[in-house]
Short mmCIF file of C-alpha atoms in Angstrom, two decimals:
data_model
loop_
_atom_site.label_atom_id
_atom_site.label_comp_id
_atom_site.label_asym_id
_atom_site.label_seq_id
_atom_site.Cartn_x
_atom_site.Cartn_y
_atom_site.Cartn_z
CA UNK A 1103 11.40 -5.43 -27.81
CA UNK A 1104 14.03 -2.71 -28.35
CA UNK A 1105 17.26 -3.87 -30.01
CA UNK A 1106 20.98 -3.92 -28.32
CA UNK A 1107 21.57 -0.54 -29.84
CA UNK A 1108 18.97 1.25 -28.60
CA UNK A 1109 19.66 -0.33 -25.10
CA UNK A 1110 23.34 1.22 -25.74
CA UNK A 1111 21.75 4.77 -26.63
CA UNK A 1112 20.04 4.79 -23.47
CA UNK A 1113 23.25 3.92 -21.16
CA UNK A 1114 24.98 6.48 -23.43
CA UNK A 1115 22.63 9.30 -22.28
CA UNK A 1116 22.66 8.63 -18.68
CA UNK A 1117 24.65 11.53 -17.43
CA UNK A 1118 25.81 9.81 -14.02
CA UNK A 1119 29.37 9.41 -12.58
CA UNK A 1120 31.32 6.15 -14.66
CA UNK A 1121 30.81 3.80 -11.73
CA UNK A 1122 27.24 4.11 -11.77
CA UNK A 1123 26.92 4.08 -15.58
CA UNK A 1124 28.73 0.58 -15.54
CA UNK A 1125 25.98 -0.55 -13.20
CA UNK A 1126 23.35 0.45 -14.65
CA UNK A 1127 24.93 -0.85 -17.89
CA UNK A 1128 25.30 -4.12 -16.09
CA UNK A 1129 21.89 -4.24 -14.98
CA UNK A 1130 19.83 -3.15 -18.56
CA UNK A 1131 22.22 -6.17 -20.39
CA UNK A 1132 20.42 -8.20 -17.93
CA UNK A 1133 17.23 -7.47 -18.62
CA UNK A 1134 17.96 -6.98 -22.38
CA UNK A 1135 19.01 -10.58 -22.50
CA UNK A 1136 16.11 -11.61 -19.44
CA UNK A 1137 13.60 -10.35 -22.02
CA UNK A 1138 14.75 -12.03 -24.86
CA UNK A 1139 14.39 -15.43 -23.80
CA UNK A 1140 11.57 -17.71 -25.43
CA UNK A 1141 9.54 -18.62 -22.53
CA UNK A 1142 9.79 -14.70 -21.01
CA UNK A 1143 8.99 -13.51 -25.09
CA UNK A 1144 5.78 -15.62 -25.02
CA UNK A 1145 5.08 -14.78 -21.91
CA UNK A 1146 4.45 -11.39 -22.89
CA UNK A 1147 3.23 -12.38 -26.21
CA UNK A 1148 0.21 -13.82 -23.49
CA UNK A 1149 -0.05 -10.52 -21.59
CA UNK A 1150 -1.12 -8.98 -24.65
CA UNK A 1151 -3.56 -12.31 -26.06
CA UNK A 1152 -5.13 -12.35 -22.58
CA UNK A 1153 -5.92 -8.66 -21.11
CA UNK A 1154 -9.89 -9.45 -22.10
CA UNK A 1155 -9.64 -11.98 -19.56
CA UNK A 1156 -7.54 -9.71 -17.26
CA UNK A 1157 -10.18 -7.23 -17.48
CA UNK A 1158 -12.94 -9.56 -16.65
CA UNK A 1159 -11.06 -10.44 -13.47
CA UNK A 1160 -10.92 -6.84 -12.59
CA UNK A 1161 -14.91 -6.14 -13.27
CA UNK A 1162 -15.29 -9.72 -11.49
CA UNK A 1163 -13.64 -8.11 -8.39
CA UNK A 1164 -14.55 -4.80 -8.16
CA UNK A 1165 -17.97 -5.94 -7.51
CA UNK A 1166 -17.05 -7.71 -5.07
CA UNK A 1167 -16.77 -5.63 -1.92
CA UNK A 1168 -13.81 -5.45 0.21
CA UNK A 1169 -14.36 -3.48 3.15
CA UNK A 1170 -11.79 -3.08 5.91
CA UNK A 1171 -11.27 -6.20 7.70
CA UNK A 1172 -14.14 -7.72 5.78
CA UNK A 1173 -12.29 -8.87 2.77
CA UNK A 1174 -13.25 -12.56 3.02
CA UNK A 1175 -15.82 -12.75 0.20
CA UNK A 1176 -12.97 -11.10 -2.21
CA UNK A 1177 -10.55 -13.54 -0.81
CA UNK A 1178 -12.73 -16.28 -1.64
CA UNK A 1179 -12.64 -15.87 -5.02
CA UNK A 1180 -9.62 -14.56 -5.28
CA UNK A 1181 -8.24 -17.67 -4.33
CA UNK A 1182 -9.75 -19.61 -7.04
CA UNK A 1183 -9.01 -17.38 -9.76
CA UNK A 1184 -5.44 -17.51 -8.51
CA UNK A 1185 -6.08 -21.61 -8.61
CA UNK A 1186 -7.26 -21.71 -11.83
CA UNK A 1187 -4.19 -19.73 -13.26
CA UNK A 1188 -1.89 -22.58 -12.68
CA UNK A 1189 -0.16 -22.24 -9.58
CA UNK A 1190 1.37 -25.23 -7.52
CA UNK A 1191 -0.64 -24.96 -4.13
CA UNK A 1192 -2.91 -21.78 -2.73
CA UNK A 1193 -4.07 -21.08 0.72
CA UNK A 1194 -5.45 -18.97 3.24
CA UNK A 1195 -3.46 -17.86 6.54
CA UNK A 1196 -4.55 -16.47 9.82
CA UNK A 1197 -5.21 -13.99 9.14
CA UNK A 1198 -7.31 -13.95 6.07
CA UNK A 1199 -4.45 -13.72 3.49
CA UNK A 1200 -4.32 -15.37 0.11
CA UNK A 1201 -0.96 -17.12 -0.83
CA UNK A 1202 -0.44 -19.55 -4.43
CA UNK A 1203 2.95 -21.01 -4.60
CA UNK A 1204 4.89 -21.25 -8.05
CA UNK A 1205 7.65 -23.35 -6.81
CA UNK A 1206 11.01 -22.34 -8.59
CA UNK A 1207 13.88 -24.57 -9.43
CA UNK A 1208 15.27 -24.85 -6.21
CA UNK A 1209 17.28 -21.86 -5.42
CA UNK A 1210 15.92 -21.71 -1.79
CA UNK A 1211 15.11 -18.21 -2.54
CA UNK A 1212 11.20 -16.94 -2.22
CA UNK A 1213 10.09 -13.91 -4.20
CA UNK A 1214 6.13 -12.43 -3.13
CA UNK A 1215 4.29 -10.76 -5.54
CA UNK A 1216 1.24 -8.86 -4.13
CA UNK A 1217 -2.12 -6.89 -4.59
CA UNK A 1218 -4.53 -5.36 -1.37
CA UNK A 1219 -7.77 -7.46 -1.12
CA UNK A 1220 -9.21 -4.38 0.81
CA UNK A 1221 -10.68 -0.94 -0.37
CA UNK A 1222 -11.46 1.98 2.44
CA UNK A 1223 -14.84 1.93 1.64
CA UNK A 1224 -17.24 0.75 4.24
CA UNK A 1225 -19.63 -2.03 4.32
CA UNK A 1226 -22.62 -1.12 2.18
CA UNK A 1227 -21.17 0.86 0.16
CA UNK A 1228 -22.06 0.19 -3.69
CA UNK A 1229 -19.38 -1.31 -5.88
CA UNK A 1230 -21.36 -1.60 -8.75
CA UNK A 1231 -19.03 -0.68 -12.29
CA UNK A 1232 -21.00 2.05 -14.46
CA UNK A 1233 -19.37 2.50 -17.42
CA UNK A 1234 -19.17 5.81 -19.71
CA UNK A 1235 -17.46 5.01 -23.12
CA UNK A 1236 -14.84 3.24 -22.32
CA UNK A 1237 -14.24 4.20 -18.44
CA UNK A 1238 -15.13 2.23 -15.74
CA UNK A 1239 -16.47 3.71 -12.64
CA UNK A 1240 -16.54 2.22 -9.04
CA UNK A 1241 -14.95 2.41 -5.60
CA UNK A 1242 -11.85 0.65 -5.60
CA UNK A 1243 -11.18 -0.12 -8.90
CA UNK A 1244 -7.58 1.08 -9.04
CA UNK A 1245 -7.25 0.94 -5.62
CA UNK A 1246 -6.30 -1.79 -5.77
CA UNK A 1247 -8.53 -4.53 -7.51
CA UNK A 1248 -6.40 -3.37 -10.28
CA UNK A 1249 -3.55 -4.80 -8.35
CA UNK A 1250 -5.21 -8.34 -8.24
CA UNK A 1251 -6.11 -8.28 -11.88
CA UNK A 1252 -2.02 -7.77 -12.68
CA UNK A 1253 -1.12 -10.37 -10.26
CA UNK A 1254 -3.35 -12.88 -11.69
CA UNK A 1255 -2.21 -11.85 -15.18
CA UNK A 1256 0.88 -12.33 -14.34
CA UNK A 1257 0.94 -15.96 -13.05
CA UNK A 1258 -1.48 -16.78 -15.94
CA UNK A 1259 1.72 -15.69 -18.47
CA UNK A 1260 3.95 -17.58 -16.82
CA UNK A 1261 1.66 -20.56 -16.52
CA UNK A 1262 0.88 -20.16 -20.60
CA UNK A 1263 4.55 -19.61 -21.54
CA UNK A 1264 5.96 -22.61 -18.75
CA UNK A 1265 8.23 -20.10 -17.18
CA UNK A 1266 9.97 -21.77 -14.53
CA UNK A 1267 11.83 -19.06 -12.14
CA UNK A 1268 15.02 -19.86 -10.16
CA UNK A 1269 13.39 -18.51 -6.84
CA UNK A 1270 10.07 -19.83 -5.58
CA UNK A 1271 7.02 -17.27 -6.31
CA UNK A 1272 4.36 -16.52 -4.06
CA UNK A 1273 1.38 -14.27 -5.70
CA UNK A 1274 -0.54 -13.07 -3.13
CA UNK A 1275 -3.73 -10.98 -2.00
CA UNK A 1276 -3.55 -9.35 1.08
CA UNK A 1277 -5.37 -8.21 4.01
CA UNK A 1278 -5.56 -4.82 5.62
CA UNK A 1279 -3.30 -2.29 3.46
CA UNK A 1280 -6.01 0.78 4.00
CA UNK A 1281 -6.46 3.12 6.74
CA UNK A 1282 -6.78 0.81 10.34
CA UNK A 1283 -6.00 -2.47 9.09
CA UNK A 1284 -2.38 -1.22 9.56
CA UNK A 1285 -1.05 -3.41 6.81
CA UNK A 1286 -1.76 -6.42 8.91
CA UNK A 1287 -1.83 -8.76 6.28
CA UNK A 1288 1.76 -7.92 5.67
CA UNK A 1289 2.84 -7.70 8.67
CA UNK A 1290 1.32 -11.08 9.03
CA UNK A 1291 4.08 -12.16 6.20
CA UNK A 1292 7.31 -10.76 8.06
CA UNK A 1293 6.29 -11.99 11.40
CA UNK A 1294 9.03 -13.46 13.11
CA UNK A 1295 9.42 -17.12 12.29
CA UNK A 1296 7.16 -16.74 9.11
CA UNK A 1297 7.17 -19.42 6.81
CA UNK A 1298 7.78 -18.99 3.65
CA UNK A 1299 10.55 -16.33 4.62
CA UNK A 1300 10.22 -14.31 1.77
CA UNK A 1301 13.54 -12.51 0.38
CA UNK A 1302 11.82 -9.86 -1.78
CA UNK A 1303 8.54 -8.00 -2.41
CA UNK A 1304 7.24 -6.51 -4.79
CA UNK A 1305 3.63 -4.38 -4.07
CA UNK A 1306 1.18 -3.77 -7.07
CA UNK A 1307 -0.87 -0.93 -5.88
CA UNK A 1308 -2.92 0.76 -7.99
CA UNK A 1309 -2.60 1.64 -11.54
CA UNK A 1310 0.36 3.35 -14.04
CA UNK A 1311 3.51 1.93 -15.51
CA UNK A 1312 6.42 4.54 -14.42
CA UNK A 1313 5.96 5.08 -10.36
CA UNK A 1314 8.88 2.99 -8.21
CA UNK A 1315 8.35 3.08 -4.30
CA UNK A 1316 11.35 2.70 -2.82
CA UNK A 1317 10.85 4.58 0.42
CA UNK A 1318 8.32 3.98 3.03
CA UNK A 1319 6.95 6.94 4.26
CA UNK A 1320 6.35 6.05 8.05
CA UNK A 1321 3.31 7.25 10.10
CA UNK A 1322 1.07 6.86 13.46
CA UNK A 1323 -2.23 6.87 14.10
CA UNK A 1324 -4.23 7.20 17.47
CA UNK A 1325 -7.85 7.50 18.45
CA UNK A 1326 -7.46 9.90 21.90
CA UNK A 1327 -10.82 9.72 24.02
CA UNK A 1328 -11.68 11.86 26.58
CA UNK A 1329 -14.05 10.66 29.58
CA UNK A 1330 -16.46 11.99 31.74
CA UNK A 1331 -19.71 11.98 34.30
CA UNK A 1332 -21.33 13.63 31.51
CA UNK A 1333 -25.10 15.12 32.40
CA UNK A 1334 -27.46 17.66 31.60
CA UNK A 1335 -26.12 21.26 30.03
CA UNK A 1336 -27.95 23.68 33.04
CA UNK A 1337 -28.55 20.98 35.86
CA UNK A 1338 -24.84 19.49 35.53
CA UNK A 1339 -22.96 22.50 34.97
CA UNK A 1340 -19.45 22.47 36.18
CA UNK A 1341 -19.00 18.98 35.18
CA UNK A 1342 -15.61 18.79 33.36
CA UNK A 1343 -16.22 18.56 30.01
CA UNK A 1344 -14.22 16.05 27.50
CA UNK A 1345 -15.24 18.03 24.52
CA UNK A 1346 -13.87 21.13 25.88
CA UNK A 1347 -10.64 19.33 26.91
CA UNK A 1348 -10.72 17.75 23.36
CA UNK A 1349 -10.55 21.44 21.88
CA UNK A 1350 -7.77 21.87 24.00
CA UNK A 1351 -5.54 18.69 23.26
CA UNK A 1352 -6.54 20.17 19.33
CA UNK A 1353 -5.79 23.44 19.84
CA UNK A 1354 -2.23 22.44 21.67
CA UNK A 1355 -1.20 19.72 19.53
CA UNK A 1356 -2.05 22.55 16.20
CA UNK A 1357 0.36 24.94 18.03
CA UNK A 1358 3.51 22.00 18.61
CA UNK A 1359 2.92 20.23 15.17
CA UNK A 1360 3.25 23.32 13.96
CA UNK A 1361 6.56 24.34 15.22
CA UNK A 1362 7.63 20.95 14.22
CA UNK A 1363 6.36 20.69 10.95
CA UNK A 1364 7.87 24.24 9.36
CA UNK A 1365 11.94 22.61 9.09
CA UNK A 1366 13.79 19.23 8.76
CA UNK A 1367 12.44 16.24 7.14
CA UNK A 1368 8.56 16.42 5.31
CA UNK A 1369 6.47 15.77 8.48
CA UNK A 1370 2.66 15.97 8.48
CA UNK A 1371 -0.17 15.61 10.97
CA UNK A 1372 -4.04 15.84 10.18
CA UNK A 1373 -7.10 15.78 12.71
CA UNK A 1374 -9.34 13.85 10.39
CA UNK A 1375 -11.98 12.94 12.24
CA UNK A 1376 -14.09 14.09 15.50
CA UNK A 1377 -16.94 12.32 17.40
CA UNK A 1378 -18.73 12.35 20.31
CA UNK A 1379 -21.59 13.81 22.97
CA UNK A 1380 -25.12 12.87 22.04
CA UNK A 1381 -26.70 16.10 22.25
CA UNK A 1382 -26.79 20.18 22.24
CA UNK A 1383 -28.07 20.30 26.24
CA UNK A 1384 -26.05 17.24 27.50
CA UNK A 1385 -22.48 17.63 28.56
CA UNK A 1386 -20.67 14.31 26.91
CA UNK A 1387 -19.42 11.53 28.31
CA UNK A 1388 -17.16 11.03 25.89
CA UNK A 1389 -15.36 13.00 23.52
CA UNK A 1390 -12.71 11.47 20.74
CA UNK A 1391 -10.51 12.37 17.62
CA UNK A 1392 -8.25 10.42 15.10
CA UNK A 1393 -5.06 11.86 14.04
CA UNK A 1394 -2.93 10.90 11.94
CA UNK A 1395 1.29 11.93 11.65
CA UNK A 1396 3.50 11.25 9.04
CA UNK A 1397 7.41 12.05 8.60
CA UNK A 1398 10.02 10.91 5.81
CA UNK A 1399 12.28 10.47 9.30
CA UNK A 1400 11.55 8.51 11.97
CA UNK A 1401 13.20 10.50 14.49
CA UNK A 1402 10.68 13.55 13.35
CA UNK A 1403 7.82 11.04 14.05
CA UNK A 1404 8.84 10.11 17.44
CA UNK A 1405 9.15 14.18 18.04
CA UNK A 1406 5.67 14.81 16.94
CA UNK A 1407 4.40 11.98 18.46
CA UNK A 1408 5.73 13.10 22.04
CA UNK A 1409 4.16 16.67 20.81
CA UNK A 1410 0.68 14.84 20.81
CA UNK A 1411 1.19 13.37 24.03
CA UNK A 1412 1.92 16.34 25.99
CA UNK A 1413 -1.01 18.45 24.56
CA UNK A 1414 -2.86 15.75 25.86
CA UNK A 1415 -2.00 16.17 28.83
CA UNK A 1416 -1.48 19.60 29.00
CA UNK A 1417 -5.16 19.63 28.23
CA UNK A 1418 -6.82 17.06 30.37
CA UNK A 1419 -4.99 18.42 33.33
CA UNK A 1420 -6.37 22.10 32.46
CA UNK A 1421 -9.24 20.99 31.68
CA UNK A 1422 -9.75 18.79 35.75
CA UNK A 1423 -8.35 22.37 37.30
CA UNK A 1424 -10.95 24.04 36.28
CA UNK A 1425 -13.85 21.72 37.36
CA UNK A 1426 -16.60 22.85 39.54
CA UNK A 1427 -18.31 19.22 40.45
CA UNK A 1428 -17.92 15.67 40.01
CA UNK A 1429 -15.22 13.11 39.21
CA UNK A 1430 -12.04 14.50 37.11
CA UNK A 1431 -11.72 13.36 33.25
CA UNK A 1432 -9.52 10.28 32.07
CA UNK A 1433 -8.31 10.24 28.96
CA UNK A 1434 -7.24 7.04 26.48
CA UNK A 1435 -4.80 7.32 24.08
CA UNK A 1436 -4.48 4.44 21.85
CA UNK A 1437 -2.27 3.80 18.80
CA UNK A 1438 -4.44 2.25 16.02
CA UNK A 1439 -2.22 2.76 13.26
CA UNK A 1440 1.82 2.35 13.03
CA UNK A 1441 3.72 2.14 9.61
CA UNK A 1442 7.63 2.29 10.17
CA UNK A 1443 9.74 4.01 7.29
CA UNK A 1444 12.57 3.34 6.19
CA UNK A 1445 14.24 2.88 2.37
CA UNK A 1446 16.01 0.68 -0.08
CA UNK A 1447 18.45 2.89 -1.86
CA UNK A 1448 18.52 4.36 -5.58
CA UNK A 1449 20.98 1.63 -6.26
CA UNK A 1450 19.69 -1.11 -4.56
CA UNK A 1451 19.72 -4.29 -6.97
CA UNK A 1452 15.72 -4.40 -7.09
CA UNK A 1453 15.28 -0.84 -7.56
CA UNK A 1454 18.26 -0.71 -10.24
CA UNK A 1455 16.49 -3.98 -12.19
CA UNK A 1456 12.94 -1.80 -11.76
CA UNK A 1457 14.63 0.74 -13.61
CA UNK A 1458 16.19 -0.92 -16.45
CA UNK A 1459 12.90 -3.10 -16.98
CA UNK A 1460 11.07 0.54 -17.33
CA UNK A 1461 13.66 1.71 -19.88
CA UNK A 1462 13.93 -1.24 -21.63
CA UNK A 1463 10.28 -0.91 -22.36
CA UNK A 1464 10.33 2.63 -23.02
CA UNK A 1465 9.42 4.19 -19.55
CA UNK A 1466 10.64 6.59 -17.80
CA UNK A 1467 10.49 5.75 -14.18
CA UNK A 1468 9.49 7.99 -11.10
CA UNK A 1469 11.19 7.29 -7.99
CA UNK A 1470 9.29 8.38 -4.70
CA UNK A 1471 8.17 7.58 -1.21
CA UNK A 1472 4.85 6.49 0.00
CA UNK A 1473 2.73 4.47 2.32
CA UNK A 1474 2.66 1.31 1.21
CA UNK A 1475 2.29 -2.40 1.56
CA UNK A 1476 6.58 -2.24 1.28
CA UNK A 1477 6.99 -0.40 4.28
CA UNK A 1478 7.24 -3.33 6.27
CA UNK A 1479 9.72 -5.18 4.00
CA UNK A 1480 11.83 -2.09 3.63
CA UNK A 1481 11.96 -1.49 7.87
CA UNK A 1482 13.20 -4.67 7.90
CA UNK A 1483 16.13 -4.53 5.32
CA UNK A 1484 14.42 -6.51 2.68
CA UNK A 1485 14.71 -5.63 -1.17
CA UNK A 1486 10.87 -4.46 -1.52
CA UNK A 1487 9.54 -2.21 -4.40
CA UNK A 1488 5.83 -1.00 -4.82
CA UNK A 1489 4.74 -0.33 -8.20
CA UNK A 1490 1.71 0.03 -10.18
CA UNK A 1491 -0.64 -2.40 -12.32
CA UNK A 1492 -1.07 -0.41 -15.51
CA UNK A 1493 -3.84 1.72 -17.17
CA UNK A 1494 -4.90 4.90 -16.34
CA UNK A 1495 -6.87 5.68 -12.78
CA UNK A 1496 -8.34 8.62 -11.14
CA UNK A 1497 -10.67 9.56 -7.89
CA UNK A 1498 -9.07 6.99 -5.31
CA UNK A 1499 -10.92 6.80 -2.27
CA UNK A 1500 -13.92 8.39 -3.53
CA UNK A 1501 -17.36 6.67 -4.80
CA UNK A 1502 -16.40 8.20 -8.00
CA UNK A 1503 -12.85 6.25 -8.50
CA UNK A 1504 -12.76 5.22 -12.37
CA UNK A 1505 -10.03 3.11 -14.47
CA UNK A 1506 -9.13 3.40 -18.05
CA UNK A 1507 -7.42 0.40 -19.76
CA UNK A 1508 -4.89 2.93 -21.31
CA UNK A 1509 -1.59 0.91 -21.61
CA UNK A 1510 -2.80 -1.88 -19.38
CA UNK A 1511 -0.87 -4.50 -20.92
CA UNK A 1512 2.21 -2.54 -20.66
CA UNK A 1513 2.02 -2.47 -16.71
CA UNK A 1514 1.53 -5.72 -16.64
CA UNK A 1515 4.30 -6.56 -18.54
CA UNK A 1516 6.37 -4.32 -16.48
CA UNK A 1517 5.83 -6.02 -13.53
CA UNK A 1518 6.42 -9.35 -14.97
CA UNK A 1519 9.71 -8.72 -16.17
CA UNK A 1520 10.78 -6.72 -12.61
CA UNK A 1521 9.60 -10.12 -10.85
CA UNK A 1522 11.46 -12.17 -13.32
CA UNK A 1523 14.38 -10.10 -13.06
CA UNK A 1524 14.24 -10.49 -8.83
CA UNK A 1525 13.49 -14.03 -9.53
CA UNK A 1526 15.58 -14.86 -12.28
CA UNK A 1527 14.71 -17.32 -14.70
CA UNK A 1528 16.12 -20.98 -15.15
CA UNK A 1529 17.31 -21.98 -18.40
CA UNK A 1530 17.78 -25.71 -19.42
CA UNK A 1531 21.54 -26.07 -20.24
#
């Protein structure tokens, strides 16, 4: 662990204004003397002893698959690996989450620590690990069984080293974080009336030691289906035609989002994917796209939101005028996909601890924005971080994702002390 004087070095070469230097002072003394207790030293003495084990919890799981809302089998055993590494209770919710309670010494306070059970990869798909030296290669390794793998890790140190926090601990895998499960599984946990109420989150996702997400970046997703008679190409002709109305609502909605997109806060939009019709010589009878629209500001997301409604419109209503026979189209637009945004700020207490735990240890943090797990937390006001699991990753969301256990331990250790540091520690007077 680095001494007091090179904790003093760092605070000396912060060039920030006084006020926030004696904060960020006051925060790496806390961590400086958080990391030098006995139980938090071994602790992280057992990070180190037991990353063979960590790693076998990560092959373990990889292989098992994960698909979007089919995350069950993971969940299963998820759940008793979490069991076996010493926590109080563990169950399953509603909804398909994992919870295992580490009950605290009675602050009343309840800090969640948490990894994504699912991968995007469909059922089917093969999650067998091939490995080539010492890389690992299958979907979803990083993203995020890696995740689990710390989160387990990190209740086994505690459990080794008798840690006792002040605040209650939940470790937790969770449902739903990719593509349409809309983060359901968290939502799940900040449902009005939940019990535990949890105070603070912290999300492992994927792998690394210096990323902090302390900004949700907020986005929303809708399938729009277009409707017809549909019928045959030469005999039918005249029908109106939902894939030609489609193109339209495309071609409209390229022409707005662009205006939108070119000033103001980062705002994106993407057509990703396009179905329908079930041949060259039949006009369809249905015709549908998935879009997806991102912004930093929410107030940008409503805007190009209401710029996907009204070339919808725009281009079902063209689309009826210029019919020839048969009933007009209808068209369905339905939201399948809605992440708020929102932020905790640079000096935020859980954001300022993240930080001093990464120097402390040597890192260099990155601060940034994403879509994350936190984004629900963070809409809602609550201190919520996402961070990563350690080692080295590369080729999310592809059937070639691979993980390297470059400076595994370290991320682990990271996290440990950042939830320590949220949920402090209790010390026996």
């Amino acid at each position: 662990m680095p001494t007091r004087s090179v904790l003093l070095l760092w605070i000396a070469a912060l060039s920030v204004a006084p006020a926030a230097l004696s904060a960020q002072a006051d925060y790496g003394q806390d961590i400086l003397r958080l990391s030098q207790l006995p139980a938090v030293q071994e602790a992280l003495r057992s990070v180190e002893g037991r990353d063979a084990r960590t790693m076998e919890d990560l092959r373990e799981l990889t292989q098992i698959p994960a698909p979007p809302f089919g995350e069950e089998a993971r969940g299963r055993r998820f759940r008793a690996l979490l069991l076996e590494t010493g926590v109080d209770s563990v169950w399953v919710d509603a909804v398909g989450n994992v919870l295992g309670l580490r009950r605290g010494a009675g602050s009343g306070r309840t800090v969640a620590i948490a990894g994504h059970l699912d991968t995007v990869f469909p059922e089917g798909t093969d999650v067998t690990i091939r490995a080539r030296g010492d890389t690992l290669y299958a979907p979803g390794i990083g993203d995020d069984t890696r995740g689990l793998a710390t989160v387990l890790a990190m209740s086994r140190a505690m459990n080794a080293a008798n840690v006792r926090a002040d605040a209650d601990i939940l470790f937790i895998g969770n449902v739903g974080e990719e593509g349409q499960g809309d983060l359901r599984g968290v939502k799940h946990l900040f449902r009005d009336g939940a019990t535990p109420k949890i105070d603070a989150f912290i999300s492992v996702d994927g792998t690394g030691h210096q990323g902090i997400t302390h900004q949700g970046l907020g986005s929303h997703r809708y399938r729009v289906t277009f409707r017809g008679p549909g019928g045959h190409s030469w005999g039918a002709f005249g029908l109106a035609n939902p894939s030609h109305a489609l193109g339209r609502a495309i071609h409209y909605f390229d022409l707005v989002g662009d205006s939108l997109t070119r000033s103001g806060p980062r705002t994106s939009y993407n057509v990703g994917v396009i179905g329908g019709g079930t041949s060259v010589n039949s006009v369809p009878f249905e015709s549908w796209a998935e879009i997806d629209m991102r912004s930093e500001s929410p107030a940008s997301l409503d805007r190009i939101d209401a710029g996907l409604h009204s070339a919808v419109a725009r281009a079902l209503e063209e689309e009826n005028a210029i019919r020839r026979d048969g009933a007009p189209l209808t068209v369905d637009v339905e939201l399948i996909g809605d992440r708020p945004s929102g932020e905790n700020a640079e000096d935020a207490a859980i954001v300022q601890r993240a930080i001093a735990v990464s120097r402390l240890l040597g890192i260099e943090p990155r601060l940034g924005r994403s879509s994350t797990d936190s984004n629900i937390p963070i809409s809602l006001g609550i201190p919520a971080i996402t961070i990563g699991g350690g080692g080295e990753a590369g080729g999310a969301h592809s059937l070639n994702e691979w993980f390297l256990n470059t400076n595994g331990t370290l991320g682990v250790k990271r996290a440990l002390l950042i939830l320590l540091a949220q949920a402090g520690v209790a010390v026996a007077s």
